[in-house]
């Protein structure tokens, strides 16, 4: 691995140990730079590239500012906390009471739905969706009132 990417401060748990074990530097969300619980070699912002055809998406409205999602090519989305999957085959949003800004969270979700080639969604919390990821994102958006 070239990097250990931590999507948000709530996911910093064993990042330091993992980075040390594999000899890779840690990257975290630029929006949390001042308060992040561990040292990072790089701070990632929206649009930043990473090795392996990875690109960074910074999302708004979640429980932490600038939560990161990663796009692999144009077909696989890796999420932190905002988009999750506690039931196999479907996606859900972080509970309303944990969202910092529900309107911004919805805008972030709309942005993800705009990625029409998404086939897989690998979530930081719950079950992965390996097929029809774009359709699952659309269903999630439609379920938000």
mmCIF file of N, CA and C in Angstrom:
data_model
loop_
_atom_site.group_PDB
_atom_site.id
_atom_site.type_symbol
_atom_site.label_atom_id
_atom_site.label_comp_id
_atom_site.label_asym_id
_atom_site.label_seq_id
_atom_site.Cartn_x
_atom_site.Cartn_y
_atom_site.Cartn_z
ATOM 1 N N UNK A 1 0.841 -1.187 0.000
ATOM 2 C CA UNK A 1 0.000 0.000 0.000
ATOM 3 C C UNK A 1 0.882 1.244 0.000
ATOM 4 N N UNK A 2 0.465 2.224 -0.773
ATOM 5 C CA UNK A 2 1.197 3.484 -0.813
ATOM 6 C C UNK A 2 0.786 4.427 0.300
ATOM 7 N N UNK A 3 -0.484 4.363 0.711
ATOM 8 C CA UNK A 3 -1.028 5.265 1.726
ATOM 9 C C UNK A 3 -2.041 4.540 2.595
ATOM 10 N N UNK A 4 -2.179 5.002 3.827
ATOM 11 C CA UNK A 4 -3.306 4.664 4.682
ATOM 12 C C UNK A 4 -4.157 5.925 4.716
ATOM 13 N N UNK A 5 -5.338 5.857 4.117
ATOM 14 C CA UNK A 5 -6.226 7.019 4.057
ATOM 15 C C UNK A 5 -7.292 6.858 5.126
ATOM 16 N N UNK A 6 -7.365 7.827 6.018
ATOM 17 C CA UNK A 6 -8.364 7.834 7.078
ATOM 18 C C UNK A 6 -9.454 8.811 6.649
ATOM 19 N N UNK A 7 -10.677 8.312 6.503
ATOM 20 C CA UNK A 7 -11.755 9.121 5.934
ATOM 21 C C UNK A 7 -12.258 10.215 6.860
ATOM 22 N N UNK A 8 -12.144 9.993 8.166
ATOM 23 C CA UNK A 8 -12.578 11.000 9.140
ATOM 24 C C UNK A 8 -11.979 10.659 10.496
ATOM 25 N N UNK A 9 -12.010 11.601 11.410
ATOM 26 C CA UNK A 9 -11.358 11.410 12.712
ATOM 27 C C UNK A 9 -11.940 10.253 13.511
ATOM 28 N N UNK A 10 -13.193 9.899 13.275
ATOM 29 C CA UNK A 10 -13.792 8.757 13.982
ATOM 30 C C UNK A 10 -13.219 7.431 13.501
ATOM 31 N N UNK A 11 -12.503 7.437 12.383
ATOM 32 C CA UNK A 11 -11.931 6.205 11.838
ATOM 33 C C UNK A 11 -10.419 6.111 12.023
ATOM 34 N N UNK A 12 -9.866 6.921 12.910
ATOM 35 C CA UNK A 12 -8.420 6.930 13.108
ATOM 36 C C UNK A 12 -7.919 5.740 13.925
ATOM 37 N N UNK A 13 -8.789 5.046 14.575
ATOM 38 C CA UNK A 13 -8.530 3.960 15.521
ATOM 39 C C UNK A 13 -7.135 3.346 15.448
ATOM 40 N N UNK A 14 -6.912 2.385 14.582
ATOM 41 C CA UNK A 14 -5.631 1.676 14.518
ATOM 42 C C UNK A 14 -4.799 2.098 13.312
ATOM 43 N N UNK A 15 -5.096 3.266 12.760
ATOM 44 C CA UNK A 15 -4.397 3.712 11.553
ATOM 45 C C UNK A 15 -2.887 3.799 11.759
ATOM 46 N N UNK A 16 -2.486 4.318 12.891
ATOM 47 C CA UNK A 16 -1.047 4.452 13.165
ATOM 48 C C UNK A 16 -0.363 3.088 13.165
ATOM 49 N N UNK A 17 -0.977 2.106 13.828
ATOM 50 C CA UNK A 17 -0.401 0.755 13.882
ATOM 51 C C UNK A 17 -0.345 0.132 12.494
ATOM 52 N N UNK A 18 -1.418 0.287 11.722
ATOM 53 C CA UNK A 18 -1.448 -0.264 10.369
ATOM 54 C C UNK A 18 -0.376 0.395 9.504
ATOM 55 N N UNK A 19 -0.288 1.696 9.555
ATOM 56 C CA UNK A 19 0.707 2.420 8.755
ATOM 57 C C UNK A 19 2.124 1.961 9.099
ATOM 58 N N UNK A 20 2.374 1.786 10.370
ATOM 59 C CA UNK A 20 3.694 1.328 10.797
ATOM 60 C C UNK A 20 3.955 -0.093 10.300
ATOM 61 N N UNK A 21 2.957 -0.961 10.391
ATOM 62 C CA UNK A 21 3.120 -2.353 9.988
ATOM 63 C C UNK A 21 3.396 -2.499 8.496
ATOM 64 N N UNK A 22 2.773 -1.652 7.672
ATOM 65 C CA UNK A 22 2.953 -1.794 6.222
ATOM 66 C C UNK A 22 3.925 -0.771 5.640
ATOM 67 N N UNK A 23 4.418 0.125 6.478
ATOM 68 C CA UNK A 23 5.396 1.110 6.027
ATOM 69 C C UNK A 23 4.832 2.151 5.088
ATOM 70 N N UNK A 24 3.606 2.573 5.353
ATOM 71 C CA UNK A 24 2.964 3.579 4.499
ATOM 72 C C UNK A 24 2.615 4.810 5.323
ATOM 73 N N UNK A 25 2.673 5.981 4.714
ATOM 74 C CA UNK A 25 2.277 7.205 5.422
ATOM 75 C C UNK A 25 0.751 7.298 5.541
ATOM 76 N N UNK A 26 0.315 8.150 6.454
ATOM 77 C CA UNK A 26 -1.118 8.353 6.698
ATOM 78 C C UNK A 26 -1.555 9.660 6.048
ATOM 79 N N UNK A 27 -2.748 9.609 5.430
ATOM 80 C CA UNK A 27 -3.378 10.808 4.879
ATOM 81 C C UNK A 27 -4.742 10.964 5.535
ATOM 82 N N UNK A 28 -5.125 12.201 5.806
ATOM 83 C CA UNK A 28 -6.412 12.475 6.436
ATOM 84 C C UNK A 28 -7.109 13.641 5.763
ATOM 85 N N UNK A 29 -8.340 13.928 6.180
ATOM 86 C CA UNK A 29 -9.111 15.012 5.564
ATOM 87 C C UNK A 29 -8.564 16.394 5.923
ATOM 88 N N UNK A 30 -8.336 17.207 4.898
ATOM 89 C CA UNK A 30 -7.797 18.549 5.106
ATOM 90 C C UNK A 30 -8.690 19.389 6.007
ATOM 91 N N UNK A 31 -9.993 19.175 5.944
ATOM 92 C CA UNK A 31 -10.915 19.978 6.755
ATOM 93 C C UNK A 31 -10.785 19.695 8.248
ATOM 94 N N UNK A 32 -10.125 18.607 8.606
ATOM 95 C CA UNK A 32 -9.923 18.278 10.025
ATOM 96 C C UNK A 32 -8.472 18.462 10.474
ATOM 97 N N UNK A 33 -7.673 19.100 9.662
ATOM 98 C CA UNK A 33 -6.238 19.224 9.934
ATOM 99 C C UNK A 33 -5.935 19.738 11.344
ATOM 100 N N UNK A 34 -6.666 20.736 11.796
ATOM 101 C CA UNK A 34 -6.366 21.354 13.099
ATOM 102 C C UNK A 34 -6.767 20.490 14.289
ATOM 103 N N UNK A 35 -7.673 19.548 14.093
ATOM 104 C CA UNK A 35 -8.194 18.775 15.229
ATOM 105 C C UNK A 35 -8.012 17.273 15.083
ATOM 106 N N UNK A 36 -7.367 16.818 14.022
ATOM 107 C CA UNK A 36 -7.245 15.384 13.767
ATOM 108 C C UNK A 36 -6.445 14.715 14.882
ATOM 109 N N UNK A 37 -6.877 13.535 15.345
ATOM 110 C CA UNK A 37 -6.250 12.913 16.519
ATOM 111 C C UNK A 37 -4.894 12.263 16.275
ATOM 112 N N UNK A 38 -4.482 12.108 15.025
ATOM 113 C CA UNK A 38 -3.167 11.521 14.737
ATOM 114 C C UNK A 38 -2.446 12.373 13.708
ATOM 115 N N UNK A 39 -1.126 12.245 13.675
ATOM 116 C CA UNK A 39 -0.325 12.983 12.699
ATOM 117 C C UNK A 39 -0.500 12.378 11.310
ATOM 118 N N UNK A 40 -0.606 13.238 10.317
ATOM 119 C CA UNK A 40 -0.742 12.800 8.932
ATOM 120 C C UNK A 40 0.393 13.386 8.105
ATOM 121 N N UNK A 41 0.873 12.604 7.162
ATOM 122 C CA UNK A 41 1.904 13.071 6.243
ATOM 123 C C UNK A 41 1.307 13.897 5.119
ATOM 124 N N UNK A 42 -0.001 13.731 4.892
ATOM 125 C CA UNK A 42 -0.665 14.454 3.809
ATOM 126 C C UNK A 42 -2.109 14.733 4.210
ATOM 127 N N UNK A 43 -2.584 15.901 3.812
ATOM 128 C CA UNK A 43 -3.971 16.292 4.067
ATOM 129 C C UNK A 43 -4.695 16.351 2.730
ATOM 130 N N UNK A 44 -5.750 15.583 2.605
ATOM 131 C CA UNK A 44 -6.446 15.435 1.337
ATOM 132 C C UNK A 44 -7.665 16.338 1.230
ATOM 133 N N UNK A 45 -7.806 16.927 0.053
ATOM 134 C CA UNK A 45 -8.950 17.779 -0.245
ATOM 135 C C UNK A 45 -9.641 17.246 -1.499
ATOM 136 N N UNK A 46 -10.804 17.774 -1.761
ATOM 137 C CA UNK A 46 -11.601 17.342 -2.903
ATOM 138 C C UNK A 46 -10.800 17.426 -4.196
ATOM 139 N N UNK A 47 -10.830 16.339 -4.957
ATOM 140 C CA UNK A 47 -10.157 16.303 -6.250
ATOM 141 C C UNK A 47 -8.718 15.845 -6.223
ATOM 142 N N UNK A 48 -8.144 15.691 -5.044
ATOM 143 C CA UNK A 48 -6.758 15.245 -4.976
ATOM 144 C C UNK A 48 -6.632 13.825 -5.527
ATOM 145 N N UNK A 49 -5.588 13.576 -6.311
ATOM 146 C CA UNK A 49 -5.357 12.219 -6.808
ATOM 147 C C UNK A 49 -4.528 11.409 -5.807
ATOM 148 N N UNK A 50 -4.679 10.117 -5.877
ATOM 149 C CA UNK A 50 -3.850 9.182 -5.117
ATOM 150 C C UNK A 50 -3.398 8.092 -6.080
ATOM 151 N N UNK A 51 -2.322 7.384 -5.754
ATOM 152 C CA UNK A 51 -1.884 6.287 -6.630
ATOM 153 C C UNK A 51 -2.992 5.243 -6.813
ATOM 154 N N UNK A 52 -2.924 4.527 -7.926
ATOM 155 C CA UNK A 52 -3.861 3.442 -8.165
ATOM 156 C C UNK A 52 -5.196 3.905 -8.709
ATOM 157 N N UNK A 53 -5.216 4.980 -9.463
ATOM 158 C CA UNK A 53 -6.450 5.515 -10.067
ATOM 159 C C UNK A 53 -7.481 5.905 -9.019
ATOM 160 N N UNK A 54 -7.007 6.331 -7.854
ATOM 161 C CA UNK A 54 -7.894 6.803 -6.792
ATOM 162 C C UNK A 54 -8.013 8.317 -6.856
ATOM 163 N N UNK A 55 -9.220 8.812 -6.663
ATOM 164 C CA UNK A 55 -9.397 10.246 -6.509
ATOM 165 C C UNK A 55 -10.226 10.511 -5.258
ATOM 166 N N UNK A 56 -10.019 11.672 -4.687
ATOM 167 C CA UNK A 56 -10.608 12.034 -3.407
ATOM 168 C C UNK A 56 -11.856 12.879 -3.617
ATOM 169 N N UNK A 57 -12.894 12.541 -2.872
ATOM 170 C CA UNK A 57 -14.107 13.346 -2.805
ATOM 171 C C UNK A 57 -14.258 13.805 -1.363
ATOM 172 N N UNK A 58 -14.378 15.097 -1.130
ATOM 173 C CA UNK A 58 -14.657 15.610 0.212
ATOM 174 C C UNK A 58 -16.157 15.842 0.312
ATOM 175 N N UNK A 59 -16.776 15.281 1.334
ATOM 176 C CA UNK A 59 -18.222 15.360 1.510
ATOM 177 C C UNK A 59 -18.556 16.302 2.654
ATOM 178 N N UNK A 60 -19.665 16.985 2.529
ATOM 179 C CA UNK A 60 -20.116 17.924 3.549
ATOM 180 C C UNK A 60 -21.337 17.376 4.274
ATOM 181 N N UNK A 61 -21.523 17.823 5.499
ATOM 182 C CA UNK A 61 -22.733 17.532 6.241
ATOM 183 C C UNK A 61 -22.681 16.339 7.160
ATOM 184 N N UNK A 62 -21.663 15.508 7.054
ATOM 185 C CA UNK A 62 -21.559 14.315 7.899
ATOM 186 C C UNK A 62 -21.201 14.709 9.326
ATOM 187 N N UNK A 63 -20.804 13.748 10.135
ATOM 188 C CA UNK A 63 -20.520 14.065 11.535
ATOM 189 C C UNK A 63 -19.190 14.777 11.736
ATOM 190 N N UNK A 64 -18.327 14.732 10.726
ATOM 191 C CA UNK A 64 -17.058 15.454 10.783
ATOM 192 C C UNK A 64 -16.926 16.300 9.514
ATOM 193 N N UNK A 65 -16.222 17.418 9.593
ATOM 194 C CA UNK A 65 -16.083 18.265 8.399
ATOM 195 C C UNK A 65 -15.200 17.608 7.345
ATOM 196 N N UNK A 66 -15.616 17.731 6.088
ATOM 197 C CA UNK A 66 -14.789 17.276 4.975
ATOM 198 C C UNK A 66 -14.516 15.793 4.934
ATOM 199 N N UNK A 67 -15.453 14.994 5.439
ATOM 200 C CA UNK A 67 -15.270 13.539 5.402
ATOM 201 C C UNK A 67 -14.883 13.100 3.994
ATOM 202 N N UNK A 68 -13.952 12.167 3.909
ATOM 203 C CA UNK A 68 -13.462 11.727 2.615
ATOM 204 C C UNK A 68 -14.204 10.495 2.107
ATOM 205 N N UNK A 69 -14.375 10.453 0.804
ATOM 206 C CA UNK A 69 -14.765 9.247 0.084
ATOM 207 C C UNK A 69 -13.724 9.106 -1.018
ATOM 208 N N UNK A 70 -13.519 7.893 -1.460
ATOM 209 C CA UNK A 70 -12.532 7.641 -2.511
ATOM 210 C C UNK A 70 -13.229 7.014 -3.707
ATOM 211 N N UNK A 71 -12.819 7.424 -4.879
ATOM 212 C CA UNK A 71 -13.345 6.867 -6.107
ATOM 213 C C UNK A 71 -12.212 6.098 -6.780
ATOM 214 N N UNK A 72 -12.455 4.828 -7.046
ATOM 215 C CA UNK A 72 -11.477 3.987 -7.732
ATOM 216 C C UNK A 72 -11.896 3.927 -9.197
ATOM 217 N N UNK A 73 -11.055 4.490 -10.070
ATOM 218 C CA UNK A 73 -11.468 4.615 -11.467
ATOM 219 C C UNK A 73 -12.739 5.432 -11.491
ATOM 220 N N UNK A 74 -13.752 4.937 -12.161
ATOM 221 C CA UNK A 74 -15.051 5.605 -12.110
ATOM 222 C C UNK A 74 -16.141 4.643 -11.658
ATOM 223 N N UNK A 75 -15.726 3.466 -11.137
ATOM 224 C CA UNK A 75 -16.681 2.389 -10.896
ATOM 225 C C UNK A 75 -16.840 1.941 -9.450
ATOM 226 N N UNK A 76 -15.929 2.302 -8.574
ATOM 227 C CA UNK A 76 -16.003 1.845 -7.187
ATOM 228 C C UNK A 76 -15.886 3.032 -6.247
ATOM 229 N N UNK A 77 -16.859 3.153 -5.363
ATOM 230 C CA UNK A 77 -16.897 4.225 -4.379
ATOM 231 C C UNK A 77 -16.595 3.630 -3.005
ATOM 232 N N UNK A 78 -15.674 4.260 -2.290
ATOM 233 C CA UNK A 78 -15.342 3.863 -0.920
ATOM 234 C C UNK A 78 -15.785 5.010 -0.025
ATOM 235 N N UNK A 79 -16.650 4.713 0.935
ATOM 236 C CA UNK A 79 -17.189 5.774 1.790
ATOM 237 C C UNK A 79 -16.714 5.620 3.228
ATOM 238 N N UNK A 80 -16.871 6.703 3.989
ATOM 239 C CA UNK A 80 -16.510 6.701 5.405
ATOM 240 C C UNK A 80 -17.718 6.424 6.265
ATOM 241 N N UNK A 81 -18.421 7.477 6.691
ATOM 242 C CA UNK A 81 -19.577 7.324 7.578
ATOM 243 C C UNK A 81 -20.883 7.813 6.969
ATOM 244 N N UNK A 82 -20.839 8.773 6.071
ATOM 245 C CA UNK A 82 -22.071 9.367 5.571
ATOM 246 C C UNK A 82 -22.970 8.332 4.903
ATOM 247 N N UNK A 83 -22.408 7.542 4.006
ATOM 248 C CA UNK A 83 -23.142 6.462 3.347
ATOM 249 C C UNK A 83 -22.690 5.155 3.971
ATOM 250 N N UNK A 84 -23.660 4.379 4.428
ATOM 251 C CA UNK A 84 -23.369 3.116 5.112
ATOM 252 C C UNK A 84 -24.333 2.054 4.631
ATOM 253 N N UNK A 85 -24.225 0.853 5.157
ATOM 254 C CA UNK A 85 -25.094 -0.242 4.696
ATOM 255 C C UNK A 85 -25.283 -1.253 5.816
ATOM 256 N N UNK A 86 -26.307 -1.061 6.605
ATOM 257 C CA UNK A 86 -26.565 -1.983 7.713
ATOM 258 C C UNK A 86 -27.487 -3.123 7.329
ATOM 259 N N UNK A 87 -27.925 -3.126 6.071
ATOM 260 C CA UNK A 87 -28.735 -4.214 5.540
ATOM 261 C C UNK A 87 -28.129 -4.588 4.192
ATOM 262 N N UNK A 88 -27.813 -5.850 3.997
ATOM 263 C CA UNK A 88 -27.204 -6.283 2.755
ATOM 264 C C UNK A 88 -28.009 -5.846 1.541
ATOM 265 N N UNK A 89 -27.317 -5.330 0.522
ATOM 266 C CA UNK A 89 -27.957 -4.968 -0.727
ATOM 267 C C UNK A 89 -28.591 -3.595 -0.774
ATOM 268 N N UNK A 90 -28.528 -2.830 0.320
ATOM 269 C CA UNK A 90 -29.090 -1.480 0.303
ATOM 270 C C UNK A 90 -28.199 -0.545 1.103
ATOM 271 N N UNK A 91 -28.305 0.725 0.795
ATOM 272 C CA UNK A 91 -27.490 1.743 1.462
ATOM 273 C C UNK A 91 -28.360 2.593 2.367
ATOM 274 N N UNK A 92 -27.731 3.183 3.370
ATOM 275 C CA UNK A 92 -28.430 4.104 4.259
ATOM 276 C C UNK A 92 -27.511 5.290 4.533
ATOM 277 N N UNK A 93 -28.116 6.313 5.097
ATOM 278 C CA UNK A 93 -27.386 7.523 5.434
ATOM 279 C C UNK A 93 -27.116 7.531 6.934
ATOM 280 N N UNK A 94 -26.062 8.188 7.332
ATOM 281 C CA UNK A 94 -25.783 8.389 8.751
ATOM 282 C C UNK A 94 -27.059 8.912 9.414
ATOM 283 N N UNK A 95 -27.409 8.434 10.597
ATOM 284 C CA UNK A 95 -28.646 8.901 11.236
ATOM 285 C C UNK A 95 -28.712 10.422 11.336
ATOM 286 N N UNK A 96 -29.909 10.935 11.156
ATOM 287 C CA UNK A 96 -30.172 12.377 11.122
ATOM 288 C C UNK A 96 -29.573 13.114 12.324
ATOM 289 N N UNK A 97 -29.668 12.522 13.512
ATOM 290 C CA UNK A 97 -29.177 13.202 14.712
ATOM 291 C C UNK A 97 -27.652 13.288 14.774
ATOM 292 N N UNK A 98 -26.949 12.566 13.893
ATOM 293 C CA UNK A 98 -25.492 12.633 13.864
ATOM 294 C C UNK A 98 -24.971 13.525 12.732
ATOM 295 N N UNK A 99 -25.860 13.970 11.867
ATOM 296 C CA UNK A 99 -25.445 14.836 10.771
ATOM 297 C C UNK A 99 -25.190 16.251 11.274
ATOM 298 N N UNK A 100 -24.076 16.826 10.886
ATOM 299 C CA UNK A 100 -23.772 18.218 11.248
ATOM 300 C C UNK A 100 -24.662 19.180 10.486
ATOM 301 N N UNK A 101 -24.973 18.824 9.229
ATOM 302 C CA UNK A 101 -25.773 19.687 8.371
ATOM 303 C C UNK A 101 -26.550 18.805 7.398
ATOM 304 N N UNK A 102 -27.799 18.486 7.709
ATOM 305 C CA UNK A 102 -28.579 17.583 6.856
ATOM 306 C C UNK A 102 -28.708 18.049 5.407
ATOM 307 N N UNK A 103 -28.854 19.341 5.168
ATOM 308 C CA UNK A 103 -28.973 19.841 3.788
ATOM 309 C C UNK A 103 -27.668 19.617 3.027
ATOM 310 N N UNK A 104 -26.552 19.868 3.676
ATOM 311 C CA UNK A 104 -25.254 19.643 3.037
ATOM 312 C C UNK A 104 -25.017 18.152 2.811
ATOM 313 N N UNK A 105 -25.470 17.322 3.750
ATOM 314 C CA UNK A 105 -25.338 15.872 3.582
ATOM 315 C C UNK A 105 -26.131 15.410 2.361
ATOM 316 N N UNK A 106 -27.334 15.945 2.197
ATOM 317 C CA UNK A 106 -28.141 15.595 1.028
ATOM 318 C C UNK A 106 -27.442 16.043 -0.260
ATOM 319 N N UNK A 107 -26.850 17.213 -0.256
ATOM 320 C CA UNK A 107 -26.114 17.688 -1.434
ATOM 321 C C UNK A 107 -24.930 16.770 -1.740
ATOM 322 N N UNK A 108 -24.259 16.307 -0.699
ATOM 323 C CA UNK A 108 -23.155 15.361 -0.901
ATOM 324 C C UNK A 108 -23.667 14.064 -1.513
ATOM 325 N N UNK A 109 -24.803 13.582 -1.013
ATOM 326 C CA UNK A 109 -25.399 12.371 -1.564
ATOM 327 C C UNK A 109 -25.797 12.587 -3.025
ATOM 328 N N UNK A 110 -26.374 13.739 -3.338
ATOM 329 C CA UNK A 110 -26.725 14.053 -4.726
ATOM 330 C C UNK A 110 -25.479 14.031 -5.617
ATOM 331 N N UNK A 111 -24.383 14.532 -5.085
ATOM 332 C CA UNK A 111 -23.127 14.509 -5.838
ATOM 333 C C UNK A 111 -22.706 13.071 -6.138
ATOM 334 N N UNK A 112 -22.821 12.197 -5.143
ATOM 335 C CA UNK A 112 -22.458 10.791 -5.337
ATOM 336 C C UNK A 112 -23.378 10.121 -6.359
ATOM 337 N N UNK A 113 -24.661 10.459 -6.317
ATOM 338 C CA UNK A 113 -25.610 9.911 -7.296
ATOM 339 C C UNK A 113 -25.229 10.359 -8.708
ATOM 340 N N UNK A 114 -24.602 11.501 -8.826
ATOM 341 C CA UNK A 114 -24.151 11.984 -10.125
ATOM 342 C C UNK A 114 -23.038 11.155 -10.742
ATOM 343 N N UNK A 115 -22.451 10.258 -9.962
ATOM 344 C CA UNK A 115 -21.390 9.375 -10.466
ATOM 345 C C UNK A 115 -22.053 8.129 -11.054
ATOM 346 N N UNK A 116 -22.507 8.235 -12.274
ATOM 347 C CA UNK A 116 -23.390 7.216 -12.849
ATOM 348 C C UNK A 116 -22.729 5.881 -13.163
ATOM 349 N N UNK A 117 -21.416 5.812 -13.166
ATOM 350 C CA UNK A 117 -20.743 4.549 -13.478
ATOM 351 C C UNK A 117 -20.463 3.689 -12.245
ATOM 352 N N UNK A 118 -20.902 4.125 -11.072
ATOM 353 C CA UNK A 118 -20.612 3.386 -9.837
ATOM 354 C C UNK A 118 -21.260 2.002 -9.881
ATOM 355 N N UNK A 119 -20.435 0.995 -9.748
ATOM 356 C CA UNK A 119 -20.916 -0.379 -9.697
ATOM 357 C C UNK A 119 -20.868 -0.900 -8.260
ATOM 358 N N UNK A 120 -19.763 -0.632 -7.554
ATOM 359 C CA UNK A 120 -19.597 -1.122 -6.182
ATOM 360 C C UNK A 120 -19.498 0.054 -5.219
ATOM 361 N N UNK A 121 -20.067 -0.129 -4.024
ATOM 362 C CA UNK A 121 -19.947 0.849 -2.950
ATOM 363 C C UNK A 121 -19.412 0.096 -1.738
ATOM 364 N N UNK A 122 -18.194 0.426 -1.347
ATOM 365 C CA UNK A 122 -17.549 -0.197 -0.201
ATOM 366 C C UNK A 122 -17.642 0.787 0.946
ATOM 367 N N UNK A 123 -18.419 0.450 1.952
ATOM 368 C CA UNK A 123 -18.712 1.384 3.032
ATOM 369 C C UNK A 123 -17.782 1.178 4.221
ATOM 370 N N UNK A 124 -17.567 2.243 4.977
ATOM 371 C CA UNK A 124 -16.768 2.155 6.186
ATOM 372 C C UNK A 124 -17.551 1.562 7.341
ATOM 373 N N UNK A 125 -18.856 1.478 7.195
ATOM 374 C CA UNK A 125 -19.713 0.983 8.266
ATOM 375 C C UNK A 125 -20.827 0.129 7.651
ATOM 376 N N UNK A 126 -20.683 -1.187 7.730
ATOM 377 C CA UNK A 126 -21.731 -2.070 7.232
ATOM 378 C C UNK A 126 -21.269 -2.978 6.114
ATOM 379 N N UNK A 127 -22.233 -3.385 5.289
ATOM 380 C CA UNK A 127 -22.024 -4.372 4.232
ATOM 381 C C UNK A 127 -21.684 -3.704 2.903
ATOM 382 N N UNK A 128 -20.731 -4.258 2.144
ATOM 383 C CA UNK A 128 -20.439 -3.705 0.828
ATOM 384 C C UNK A 128 -21.552 -4.027 -0.165
ATOM 385 N N UNK A 129 -21.681 -3.174 -1.141
ATOM 386 C CA UNK A 129 -22.584 -3.401 -2.269
ATOM 387 C C UNK A 129 -21.674 -3.640 -3.471
ATOM 388 N N UNK A 130 -21.711 -4.848 -4.024
ATOM 389 C CA UNK A 130 -20.789 -5.192 -5.102
ATOM 390 C C UNK A 130 -21.359 -4.982 -6.500
ATOM 391 N N UNK A 131 -22.681 -4.862 -6.623
ATOM 392 C CA UNK A 131 -23.292 -4.673 -7.935
ATOM 393 C C UNK A 131 -24.367 -3.603 -7.853
ATOM 394 N N UNK A 132 -24.563 -2.927 -8.975
ATOM 395 C CA UNK A 132 -25.634 -1.931 -9.078
ATOM 396 C C UNK A 132 -25.520 -0.812 -8.039
ATOM 397 N N UNK A 133 -24.296 -0.398 -7.750
ATOM 398 C CA UNK A 133 -24.072 0.647 -6.754
ATOM 399 C C UNK A 133 -24.765 1.954 -7.078
ATOM 400 N N UNK A 134 -24.771 2.346 -8.343
ATOM 401 C CA UNK A 134 -25.426 3.596 -8.711
ATOM 402 C C UNK A 134 -26.920 3.522 -8.419
ATOM 403 N N UNK A 135 -27.542 2.394 -8.741
ATOM 404 C CA UNK A 135 -28.978 2.221 -8.464
ATOM 405 C C UNK A 135 -29.242 2.267 -6.961
ATOM 406 N N UNK A 136 -28.341 1.692 -6.152
ATOM 407 C CA UNK A 136 -28.522 1.727 -4.697
ATOM 408 C C UNK A 136 -28.375 3.148 -4.188
ATOM 409 N N UNK A 137 -27.448 3.940 -4.745
ATOM 410 C CA UNK A 137 -27.308 5.347 -4.362
ATOM 411 C C UNK A 137 -28.560 6.135 -4.734
ATOM 412 N N UNK A 138 -29.118 5.861 -5.903
ATOM 413 C CA UNK A 138 -30.356 6.530 -6.316
ATOM 414 C C UNK A 138 -31.491 6.195 -5.355
ATOM 415 N N UNK A 139 -31.611 4.937 -4.959
ATOM 416 C CA UNK A 139 -32.654 4.531 -4.002
ATOM 417 C C UNK A 139 -32.476 5.261 -2.683
ATOM 418 N N UNK A 140 -31.236 5.372 -2.235
ATOM 419 C CA UNK A 140 -30.959 6.071 -0.986
ATOM 420 C C UNK A 140 -31.390 7.530 -1.083
ATOM 421 N N UNK A 141 -31.045 8.185 -2.167
ATOM 422 C CA UNK A 141 -31.437 9.578 -2.338
ATOM 423 C C UNK A 141 -32.964 9.705 -2.365
ATOM 424 N N UNK A 142 -33.626 8.810 -3.055
ATOM 425 C CA UNK A 142 -35.098 8.864 -3.142
ATOM 426 C C UNK A 142 -35.742 8.648 -1.777
ATOM 427 N N UNK A 143 -35.078 7.936 -0.888
ATOM 428 C CA UNK A 143 -35.642 7.663 0.437
ATOM 429 C C UNK A 143 -35.500 8.845 1.406
ATOM 430 N N UNK A 144 -34.690 9.834 1.021
ATOM 431 C CA UNK A 144 -34.457 11.004 1.876
ATOM 432 C C UNK A 144 -35.521 12.053 1.576
ATOM 433 N N UNK A 145 -36.198 12.510 2.568
ATOM 434 C CA UNK A 145 -37.296 13.465 2.360
ATOM 435 C C UNK A 145 -36.809 14.869 2.499
#
